[in-house]
Short mmCIF file of C-alpha atoms in Angstrom, two decimals:
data_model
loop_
_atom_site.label_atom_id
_atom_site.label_comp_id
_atom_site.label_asym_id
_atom_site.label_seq_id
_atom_site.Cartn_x
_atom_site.Cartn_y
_atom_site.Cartn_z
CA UNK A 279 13.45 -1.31 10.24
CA UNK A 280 9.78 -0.24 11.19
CA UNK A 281 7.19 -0.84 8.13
CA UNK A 282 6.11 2.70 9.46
CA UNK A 283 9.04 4.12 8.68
CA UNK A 284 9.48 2.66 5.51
CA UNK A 285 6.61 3.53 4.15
CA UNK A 286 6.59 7.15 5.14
CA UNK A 287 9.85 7.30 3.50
CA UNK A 288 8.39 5.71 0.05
CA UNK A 289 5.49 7.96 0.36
CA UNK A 290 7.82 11.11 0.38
CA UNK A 291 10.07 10.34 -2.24
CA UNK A 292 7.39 9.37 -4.43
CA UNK A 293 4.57 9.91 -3.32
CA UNK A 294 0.94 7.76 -2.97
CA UNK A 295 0.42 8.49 -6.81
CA UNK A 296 3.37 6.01 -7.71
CA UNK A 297 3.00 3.58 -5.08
CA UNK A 298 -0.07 0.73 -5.07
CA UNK A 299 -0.91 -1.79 -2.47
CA UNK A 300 -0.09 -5.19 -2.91
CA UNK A 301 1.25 -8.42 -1.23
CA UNK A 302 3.28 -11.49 -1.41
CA UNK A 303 0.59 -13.47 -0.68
CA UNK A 304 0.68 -16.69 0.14
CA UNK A 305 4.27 -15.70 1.67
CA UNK A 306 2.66 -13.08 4.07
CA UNK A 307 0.72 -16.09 5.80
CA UNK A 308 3.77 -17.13 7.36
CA UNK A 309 3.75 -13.46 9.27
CA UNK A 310 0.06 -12.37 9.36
CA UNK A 311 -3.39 -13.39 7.65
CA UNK A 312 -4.22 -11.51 4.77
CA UNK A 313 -7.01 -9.60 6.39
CA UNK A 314 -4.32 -9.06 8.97
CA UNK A 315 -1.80 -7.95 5.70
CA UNK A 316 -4.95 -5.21 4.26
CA UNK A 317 -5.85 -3.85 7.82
CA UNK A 318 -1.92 -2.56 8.34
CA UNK A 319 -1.97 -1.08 5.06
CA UNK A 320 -5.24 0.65 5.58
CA UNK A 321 -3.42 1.64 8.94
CA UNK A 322 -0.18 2.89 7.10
CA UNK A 323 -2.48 4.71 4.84
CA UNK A 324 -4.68 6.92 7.50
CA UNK A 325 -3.21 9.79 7.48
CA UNK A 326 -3.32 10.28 3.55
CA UNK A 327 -6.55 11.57 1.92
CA UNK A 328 -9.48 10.07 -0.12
CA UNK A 329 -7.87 10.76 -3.35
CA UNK A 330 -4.21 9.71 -2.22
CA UNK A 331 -5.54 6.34 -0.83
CA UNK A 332 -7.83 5.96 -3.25
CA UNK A 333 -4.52 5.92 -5.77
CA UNK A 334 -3.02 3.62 -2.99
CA UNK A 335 -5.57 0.91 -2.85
CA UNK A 336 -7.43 1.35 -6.30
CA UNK A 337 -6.38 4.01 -9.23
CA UNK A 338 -2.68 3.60 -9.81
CA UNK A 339 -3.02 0.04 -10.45
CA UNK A 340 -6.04 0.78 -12.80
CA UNK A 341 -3.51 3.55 -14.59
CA UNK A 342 -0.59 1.10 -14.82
CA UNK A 343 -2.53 -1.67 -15.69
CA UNK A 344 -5.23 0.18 -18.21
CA UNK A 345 -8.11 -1.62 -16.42
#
C-alpha cells in the first residue's frame, strides 16, 4: 500500500482539518531519518493550500491540544 495513496484517501474522507502530522519517532529511524520522516510529509502535503497545511503541520494540533 503506497503512503501516497493512503494519505490521499485520509485526506478525502476527512479532510486536512482533522488530520495532524506526527511520527513514531524513534521507530521511524529504523526506515528513514526524521528529517527524512518531515520532508515526505511536506511532500504528501504539496498539493494542499497554506491554510490546509498549515492545519496539517501546525493548527489542528494547537485546536486539539488548546496550546
Amino acid at each position: 500500500m503506497s503512503g501516497r495513496w493512503v494519505w490521499g484517501e485520509r485526506t478525502v474522507r476527512v479532510g486536512p482539518g482533522r488530520l495532524m502530522f506526527g511520527s513514531d519517532w524513534p521507530v521511524c529511524l529504523l526506515a528513514a531519518d526524521y528529517g527524512q520522516v518531515v520532508d515526505l510529509a511536506r511532500q504528501l502535503t504539496a498539493g494542499l493550500g497554506d491554510r490546509q497545511r498549515s492545519a496539517v503541520f501546525d493548527a489542528t494540533a494547537r485546536e486539539v491540544y488548546d496550546i
